[in-house]
Short mmCIF file of C-alpha atoms and ligand atoms in Angstrom, two decimals:
data_model
loop_
_atom_site.label_atom_id
_atom_site.label_comp_id
_atom_site.label_asym_id
_atom_site.label_seq_id
_atom_site.Cartn_x
_atom_site.Cartn_y
_atom_site.Cartn_z
CA MET A 19 0.07 -0.10 -0.02
CA THR A 20 1.11 3.57 -0.66
CA LYS A 21 0.05 7.14 0.46
CA ILE A 22 0.56 10.45 -0.85
CA THR A 23 2.82 12.70 1.64
CA THR A 24 3.73 16.50 1.36
CA GLN A 25 7.51 16.80 1.25
CA VAL A 26 9.38 20.12 1.74
CA ARG A 27 11.57 20.92 -1.33
CA GLY A 28 13.08 24.21 -0.79
CA MET A 29 12.82 27.48 1.38
CA GLY A 30 13.50 31.05 0.60
CA SER A 31 13.14 34.33 2.43
CA TYR A 32 13.43 38.14 1.88
CA LEU A 33 13.90 41.07 4.04
CA PRO A 34 13.48 44.70 2.85
CA GLU A 35 16.94 46.55 2.72
CA ARG A 36 15.96 49.35 5.06
CA VAL A 37 16.82 48.37 8.54
CA MET A 38 15.30 50.33 11.49
CA THR A 39 17.10 49.77 14.93
CA ASN A 40 15.56 50.19 18.37
CA GLU A 41 17.65 53.10 18.86
CA GLU A 42 16.06 54.85 15.71
CA MET A 43 12.66 53.88 16.99
CA ALA A 44 13.43 55.66 20.22
CA THR A 45 13.68 58.77 18.05
CA ILE A 46 10.04 58.48 16.96
CA VAL A 47 8.38 57.22 20.05
CA ASP A 48 9.05 57.21 23.93
CA THR A 49 10.88 53.92 24.13
CA SER A 50 14.44 52.73 24.48
CA ASP A 51 16.52 49.86 23.13
CA GLU A 52 16.67 48.43 26.73
CA TRP A 53 12.87 48.33 27.06
CA ILE A 54 12.15 46.80 23.72
CA VAL A 55 15.04 44.10 24.07
CA GLN A 56 14.14 43.10 27.57
CA ARG A 57 10.24 42.87 26.94
CA THR A 58 10.49 41.24 23.45
CA GLY A 59 14.13 40.39 22.30
CA ILE A 60 13.66 42.52 19.30
CA ARG A 61 16.77 44.38 18.13
CA GLU A 62 15.84 45.64 14.61
CA ARG A 63 13.11 45.44 11.93
CA HIS A 64 13.12 45.82 8.28
CA LEU A 65 10.83 48.22 6.46
CA ALA A 66 9.45 47.82 2.77
CA ALA A 67 10.44 50.88 0.68
CA ASP A 68 7.96 53.28 -0.83
CA GLY A 69 6.38 51.26 -3.66
CA GLU A 70 7.52 48.13 -2.50
CA MET A 71 4.45 45.94 -2.07
CA THR A 72 3.74 42.58 -0.36
CA SER A 73 3.75 40.78 -3.71
CA ASP A 74 7.29 42.27 -4.43
CA LEU A 75 8.49 40.72 -1.09
CA CYS A 76 6.59 37.56 -1.93
CA LEU A 77 8.37 37.36 -5.33
CA LYS A 78 11.89 37.63 -3.98
CA ALA A 79 11.22 34.90 -1.26
CA SER A 80 9.41 32.70 -3.93
CA GLU A 81 12.29 32.97 -6.35
CA ARG A 82 14.94 31.96 -3.60
CA ALA A 83 12.63 28.98 -2.48
CA LEU A 84 12.08 27.91 -6.13
CA GLU A 85 15.98 27.99 -6.77
CA ALA A 86 16.54 25.90 -3.52
CA ALA A 87 14.02 23.26 -4.75
CA GLY A 88 15.59 23.12 -8.11
CA MET A 89 12.28 24.02 -9.75
CA THR A 90 10.81 26.85 -11.71
CA ALA A 91 7.42 28.40 -11.56
CA ALA A 92 6.40 26.11 -14.41
CA ASP A 93 6.52 23.26 -11.88
CA ILE A 94 4.07 24.79 -9.52
CA ASP A 95 0.37 24.33 -9.76
CA LEU A 96 -0.85 25.86 -6.54
CA ILE A 97 0.28 29.32 -4.81
CA ILE A 98 -1.14 30.16 -1.50
CA VAL A 99 0.01 33.35 0.03
CA ALA A 100 -0.72 34.00 3.85
CA THR A 101 -0.94 37.80 4.43
CA THR A 102 -2.90 40.46 6.45
CA THR A 103 -1.25 43.20 4.34
CA PRO A 104 -2.35 42.36 0.69
CA ASP A 105 -1.49 44.68 -2.14
CA GLN A 106 -5.08 45.36 -3.06
CA THR A 107 -8.46 44.47 -1.46
CA PHE A 108 -8.66 42.26 -4.30
CA PRO A 109 -7.41 40.33 -6.27
CA ALA A 110 -5.55 38.01 -4.00
CA THR A 111 -1.83 38.87 -3.58
CA ALA A 112 -1.30 35.16 -4.71
CA ALA A 113 -2.68 36.05 -8.08
CA ILE A 114 -0.42 39.04 -8.40
CA LEU A 115 2.57 36.98 -7.24
CA GLN A 116 1.46 34.24 -9.77
CA THR A 117 1.72 36.70 -12.83
CA LYS A 118 4.94 38.22 -11.43
CA LEU A 119 6.31 34.72 -11.53
CA GLY A 120 5.26 34.55 -15.15
CA MET A 121 2.80 31.86 -14.50
CA SER A 122 -0.73 31.76 -15.83
CA HIS A 123 -1.43 27.85 -14.84
CA GLY A 124 -2.74 26.43 -11.65
CA MET A 125 -4.59 28.19 -9.02
CA ALA A 126 -3.53 30.93 -6.39
CA PHE A 127 -5.38 32.37 -3.61
CA ASP A 128 -4.67 34.01 -0.10
CA ILE A 129 -5.22 33.01 3.34
CA GLN A 130 -5.97 35.44 6.15
CA ALA A 131 -5.11 34.16 9.59
CA VAL A 132 -2.72 37.12 10.78
CA CYS A 133 0.34 35.75 12.51
CA SER A 134 -0.73 31.99 12.14
CA GLY A 135 -1.30 32.52 8.47
CA PHE A 136 1.64 30.44 7.30
CA VAL A 137 0.73 27.32 9.34
CA PHE A 138 -2.81 27.65 8.06
CA ALA A 139 -1.58 28.05 4.52
CA LEU A 140 0.92 25.17 4.74
CA THR A 141 -1.84 22.88 6.15
CA THR A 142 -4.20 23.92 3.27
CA ALA A 143 -1.58 23.24 0.61
CA ASP A 144 -0.82 19.79 2.49
CA THR A 145 -4.57 18.95 2.19
CA TYR A 146 -4.75 19.87 -1.55
CA LEU A 147 -1.58 17.90 -2.31
CA ARG A 148 -2.59 14.76 -0.32
CA THR A 149 -6.15 14.76 -2.15
CA GLY A 150 -4.56 15.21 -5.47
CA LEU A 151 -6.02 18.73 -6.17
CA ALA A 152 -2.43 19.89 -6.79
CA LYS A 153 1.13 18.40 -7.12
CA ARG A 154 3.47 21.14 -6.19
CA ALA A 155 2.71 24.17 -4.18
CA LEU A 156 4.45 27.40 -3.39
CA VAL A 157 3.35 28.56 0.21
CA VAL A 158 4.28 32.09 1.15
CA GLY A 159 3.93 34.21 4.22
CA ALA A 160 4.50 37.79 3.54
CA GLU A 161 3.64 41.11 5.23
CA THR A 162 4.09 44.78 4.82
CA PHE A 163 2.94 45.32 8.51
CA SER A 164 4.51 48.77 8.65
CA ARG A 165 1.67 49.99 6.56
CA ILE A 166 -0.90 49.33 9.16
CA LEU A 167 1.12 50.49 12.23
CA ASP A 168 0.17 53.67 14.24
CA TRP A 169 3.64 55.20 14.33
CA THR A 170 2.69 57.24 17.33
CA ASP A 171 1.46 54.26 19.48
CA ARG A 172 4.77 52.84 21.32
CA THR A 173 2.79 49.81 22.50
CA THR A 174 2.52 48.42 18.95
CA CYS A 175 4.77 50.07 16.48
CA VAL A 176 8.08 48.88 18.15
CA LEU A 177 6.92 45.31 17.90
CA PHE A 178 6.26 44.55 14.10
CA GLY A 179 8.30 44.63 10.74
CA ASP A 180 8.13 43.74 7.07
CA GLY A 181 9.31 40.52 5.25
CA ALA A 182 8.53 37.34 3.48
CA GLY A 183 9.38 33.62 3.52
CA ALA A 184 8.41 30.89 1.23
CA MET A 185 8.38 27.17 1.06
CA VAL A 186 8.02 24.83 -1.95
CA VAL A 187 6.24 21.45 -1.26
CA GLU A 188 5.76 18.59 -3.43
CA ALA A 189 3.16 15.62 -3.40
CA VAL A 190 5.13 12.31 -3.19
CA GLU A 191 3.89 8.74 -3.10
CA THR A 192 5.57 6.87 -0.23
CA GLY A 193 5.14 3.47 1.49
CA ASP A 194 2.15 3.35 3.85
CA ASP A 195 4.56 3.20 6.92
CA ALA A 196 7.03 5.86 5.65
CA GLU A 197 7.40 8.82 8.04
CA SER A 198 8.49 11.77 5.99
CA GLY A 199 7.07 15.32 5.07
CA ILE A 200 4.19 16.91 6.97
CA LEU A 201 3.22 14.23 9.50
CA ALA A 202 0.25 16.07 11.26
CA SER A 203 -1.12 19.51 12.01
CA SER A 204 -3.75 21.23 14.16
CA LEU A 205 -5.46 24.56 13.68
CA ARG A 206 -7.71 26.48 16.02
CA THR A 207 -9.52 29.68 15.82
CA ASP A 208 -11.71 31.47 18.83
CA GLY A 209 -13.22 34.60 17.47
CA ALA A 210 -14.39 35.50 20.85
CA HIS A 211 -10.98 37.15 21.46
CA TRP A 212 -10.75 39.33 18.21
CA LYS A 213 -10.91 42.60 19.89
CA LYS A 214 -7.57 42.08 21.68
CA LEU A 215 -5.61 42.14 18.51
CA TYR A 216 -7.33 43.77 15.55
CA VAL A 217 -7.08 46.68 12.99
CA ASP A 218 -9.71 49.42 13.33
CA GLY A 219 -10.64 49.61 9.68
CA GLY A 220 -11.90 47.44 6.95
CA VAL A 221 -13.71 47.34 3.57
CA SER A 222 -17.14 46.86 4.85
CA SER A 223 -16.96 48.50 8.29
CA THR A 224 -14.96 51.95 7.95
CA GLY A 225 -13.96 51.92 4.39
CA THR A 226 -10.41 52.45 5.39
CA VAL A 227 -7.38 50.41 6.01
CA GLY A 228 -6.98 51.23 9.73
CA HIS A 229 -4.27 50.60 12.33
CA VAL A 230 -3.22 47.87 14.57
CA HIS A 231 -4.38 47.76 18.17
CA MET A 232 -3.37 45.23 20.73
CA GLU A 233 -4.03 44.44 24.26
CA GLY A 234 -0.56 43.17 24.60
CA ARG A 235 -0.90 41.68 28.16
CA GLU A 236 -4.03 39.78 27.28
CA VAL A 237 -2.48 38.41 24.13
CA PHE A 238 0.67 37.44 26.26
CA LYS A 239 -1.73 35.71 28.76
CA HIS A 240 -3.23 33.31 26.24
CA ALA A 241 -0.24 32.57 24.07
CA VAL A 242 1.69 30.03 25.96
CA GLY A 243 -1.36 27.97 26.63
CA MET A 244 -2.58 28.05 23.24
CA ILE A 245 0.67 27.29 21.58
CA SER A 246 1.01 24.34 24.12
CA ASP A 247 -2.48 23.11 23.19
CA VAL A 248 -1.96 22.51 19.42
CA ILE A 249 1.73 21.33 19.85
CA GLU A 250 0.43 18.72 22.25
CA ASP A 251 -2.34 17.83 19.83
CA VAL A 252 0.20 17.27 16.99
CA LEU A 253 2.50 15.19 19.31
CA GLU A 254 -0.52 12.97 20.42
CA LYS A 255 -1.71 12.47 16.69
CA THR A 256 1.94 11.29 15.71
CA GLY A 257 2.83 9.42 18.92
CA LYS A 258 5.86 11.64 19.40
CA THR A 259 6.97 13.54 22.50
CA THR A 260 8.88 16.70 22.71
CA GLU A 261 12.22 14.92 23.28
CA ASP A 262 11.84 13.51 19.70
CA LEU A 263 11.96 17.02 18.23
CA ASP A 264 15.24 18.19 16.52
CA TRP A 265 14.10 21.58 16.11
CA PHE A 266 11.17 23.82 17.44
CA VAL A 267 10.64 26.74 15.07
CA PRO A 268 7.96 29.04 16.98
CA HIS A 269 6.28 32.25 15.68
CA GLN A 270 8.68 34.98 16.11
CA ALA A 271 6.71 37.57 18.22
CA ASN A 272 8.42 37.83 21.42
CA LYS A 273 11.33 35.94 22.93
CA ARG A 274 9.52 35.85 26.52
CA ILE A 275 6.51 33.95 24.71
CA ILE A 276 8.95 31.68 23.04
CA ASP A 277 10.90 30.95 26.26
CA GLY A 278 7.63 30.35 28.14
CA ALA A 279 6.50 27.81 25.56
CA GLY A 280 9.65 26.10 25.49
CA ARG A 281 9.77 25.86 29.30
CA LYS A 282 6.14 24.44 29.53
CA LEU A 283 6.78 21.87 26.68
CA GLY A 284 10.19 20.97 28.03
CA ILE A 285 11.94 22.02 24.76
CA PRO A 286 15.50 23.13 25.35
CA GLU A 287 16.90 26.37 24.08
CA GLU A 288 19.49 24.99 21.91
CA LYS A 289 16.76 23.23 19.82
CA THR A 290 14.86 26.42 19.45
CA ILE A 291 15.20 28.72 16.49
CA VAL A 292 15.13 32.46 17.34
CA THR A 293 15.22 35.19 14.71
CA VAL A 294 12.73 37.70 16.19
CA ASP A 295 15.75 39.99 17.25
CA ARG A 296 16.58 40.48 13.53
CA HIS A 297 13.15 41.26 12.10
CA ALA A 298 10.63 41.65 14.90
CA ASN A 299 7.15 40.18 14.50
CA THR A 300 6.55 39.88 10.75
CA SER A 301 3.28 38.14 11.35
CA ALA A 302 2.72 35.37 8.68
CA ALA A 303 6.44 35.68 7.48
CA SER A 304 7.88 34.86 10.85
CA VAL A 305 7.83 30.97 10.67
CA PRO A 306 9.21 30.77 6.94
CA LEU A 307 11.84 33.47 7.80
CA ALA A 308 12.88 31.41 10.85
CA LEU A 309 12.80 28.09 8.80
CA SER A 310 14.62 29.69 5.91
CA VAL A 311 17.62 30.96 8.30
CA ALA A 312 18.04 27.53 10.00
CA VAL A 313 17.98 25.64 6.68
CA ALA A 314 20.47 28.01 5.11
CA ASP A 315 22.98 27.87 8.05
CA GLY A 316 22.67 24.01 8.19
CA ARG A 317 20.97 23.47 11.44
CA ILE A 318 17.84 22.05 9.93
CA LYS A 319 18.82 19.07 7.72
CA LYS A 320 17.05 16.33 5.75
CA GLY A 321 15.46 13.82 8.15
CA ASP A 322 15.07 16.25 11.08
CA LEU A 323 11.82 16.35 13.01
CA VAL A 324 10.69 19.92 12.94
CA MET A 325 7.83 21.54 14.97
CA ILE A 326 6.44 24.84 13.70
CA GLU A 327 3.73 26.82 15.47
CA ALA A 328 2.17 30.22 15.48
CA MET A 329 -0.52 32.21 17.36
CA GLY A 330 -2.05 35.57 16.50
CA GLY A 331 -5.06 37.83 15.67
CA GLY A 332 -8.36 36.15 15.69
CA PHE A 333 -7.20 34.42 18.05
CA THR A 334 -5.95 31.82 15.60
CA TRP A 335 -3.26 29.32 16.53
CA GLY A 336 -1.61 26.28 14.80
CA ALA A 337 1.16 23.73 14.79
CA SER A 338 2.52 21.38 12.24
CA LEU A 339 5.04 18.50 12.64
CA ILE A 340 7.27 18.00 9.62
CA ARG A 341 10.09 15.32 8.93
CA TRP A 342 12.31 17.35 6.71
O1 UT7 B 29 1.53 37.28 17.18
C1 UT7 B 29 0.87 37.65 18.45
C2 UT7 B 29 1.27 39.18 18.44
N1 UT7 B 29 1.48 39.76 19.65
C3 UT7 B 29 2.30 39.41 20.65
O2 UT7 B 29 3.03 38.53 20.62
C4 UT7 B 29 2.24 40.33 21.81
C5 UT7 B 29 2.21 39.74 23.00
N2 UT7 B 29 2.35 40.72 24.07
C6 UT7 B 29 3.58 41.20 24.50
O3 UT7 B 29 4.55 40.81 23.76
C7 UT7 B 29 3.87 42.02 25.71
O4 UT7 B 29 2.50 42.11 26.37
C8 UT7 B 29 4.30 43.54 25.15
C9 UT7 B 29 5.76 43.33 24.72
C10 UT7 B 29 3.37 44.11 24.07
C11 UT7 B 29 4.29 44.42 26.35
O5 UT7 B 29 5.19 43.82 27.53
P1 UT7 B 29 4.40 43.82 28.81
O6 UT7 B 29 5.54 43.23 29.75
O7 UT7 B 29 3.17 43.01 28.87
O8 UT7 B 29 4.30 45.30 29.16
P2 UT7 B 29 3.02 46.09 29.55
O9 UT7 B 29 2.14 46.10 28.40
O10 UT7 B 29 2.42 45.54 30.71
O11 UT7 B 29 3.57 47.59 29.91
C12 UT7 B 29 4.43 47.92 30.81
C13 UT7 B 29 4.93 49.40 31.10
C14 UT7 B 29 3.70 50.25 30.76
O12 UT7 B 29 3.90 51.33 31.67
P3 UT7 B 29 3.21 51.44 32.99
O13 UT7 B 29 1.76 51.50 32.77
O14 UT7 B 29 3.81 50.18 33.80
O15 UT7 B 29 3.78 52.77 33.43
C15 UT7 B 29 3.53 50.70 29.29
O16 UT7 B 29 2.98 52.04 29.01
O17 UT7 B 29 5.60 49.62 29.70
C16 UT7 B 29 5.03 50.63 28.98
N3 UT7 B 29 5.36 50.63 27.46
C17 UT7 B 29 6.47 50.96 26.95
N4 UT7 B 29 7.57 51.56 27.50
C18 UT7 B 29 8.64 51.75 26.66
C19 UT7 B 29 4.52 50.06 26.69
N5 UT7 B 29 5.17 50.04 25.44
C20 UT7 B 29 6.42 50.57 25.62
C21 UT7 B 29 7.53 50.81 24.87
N6 UT7 B 29 8.56 51.52 25.34
N7 UT7 B 29 7.48 50.51 23.53
#
């Protein structure tokens, strides 16, 4: 007997050229490098240039992921972009990315699950691939979050940045008992919390784009429990324990949340990939950015067992276990 599994073929990422340090941030709002580093672990963030759109960030990350996979856009038949900051209200940023990649075949659409977007998008791609709806997918998390920040609100503007990460996955027929590719995922949403992290604008409400608002302490309070909940679910589904993990690649929002989740789950720091210091919270881009760094520097290798997770607006939260 055989089954179809979703295998990772390549990763790529892109951060805009413009770097804004905590020191520079302190010239705009009443904050300090010391406060930001101590409370979040963030040291700097990247900002998209004027005219540089989410689809442009997607394109650069996607080209790198395709190159790493040894493929071209012609090989892809599904594009999913996870973003909260699309180029336009419609069409989907994925459709704009598709044409920028020179493709007109296959299907392309966006997923909106804020910071959990990449885990939701990857799980969607996995489902499409395993059911035969597509053969090779490009899954991208990309944000120009700087465009929806209130640059006078120190409680939010210091926390976020722009960037993109992309993954190429392929459906492969394996033996029934083979353990490779995406092994299991767990996704959750609880809309009762939406006002704790939201944007105060929208197409059918205000007709404006709006700005990010967050009850930081409330988000923090729920984060570790929600993250642990989906990770434990994925471990139970696969019969694994945290000791089996080679790498833990969490959503890069706040080093204190990452440390809290690691402590609760018993995952040591040396198995945890942390990149939040370099790019702040890039929402849907954060997990593929961190994965990309750890693959490029040789930490994540073929055969490794990798747990990814994210939590964010909605609230949404999710995790996937991948045999790389
Ligand atoms: O993907 C999910 C996205 N969101 C998150 O992950 C965020 C989750 N929450 C957090 O990471 C933390 O709650 C924050 C980093 C946002 C805030 O840290 P905190 O330890 O919860 O601080 P706080 O909100 O309790 O604020 C403590 C103090 C306050 O002053 P008072 O009232 O004690 O005098 C704030 O006004 O820090 C003040 N403060 C700042 N000070 C300097 C808030 N923002 C800043 C700032 N610089 N940027």
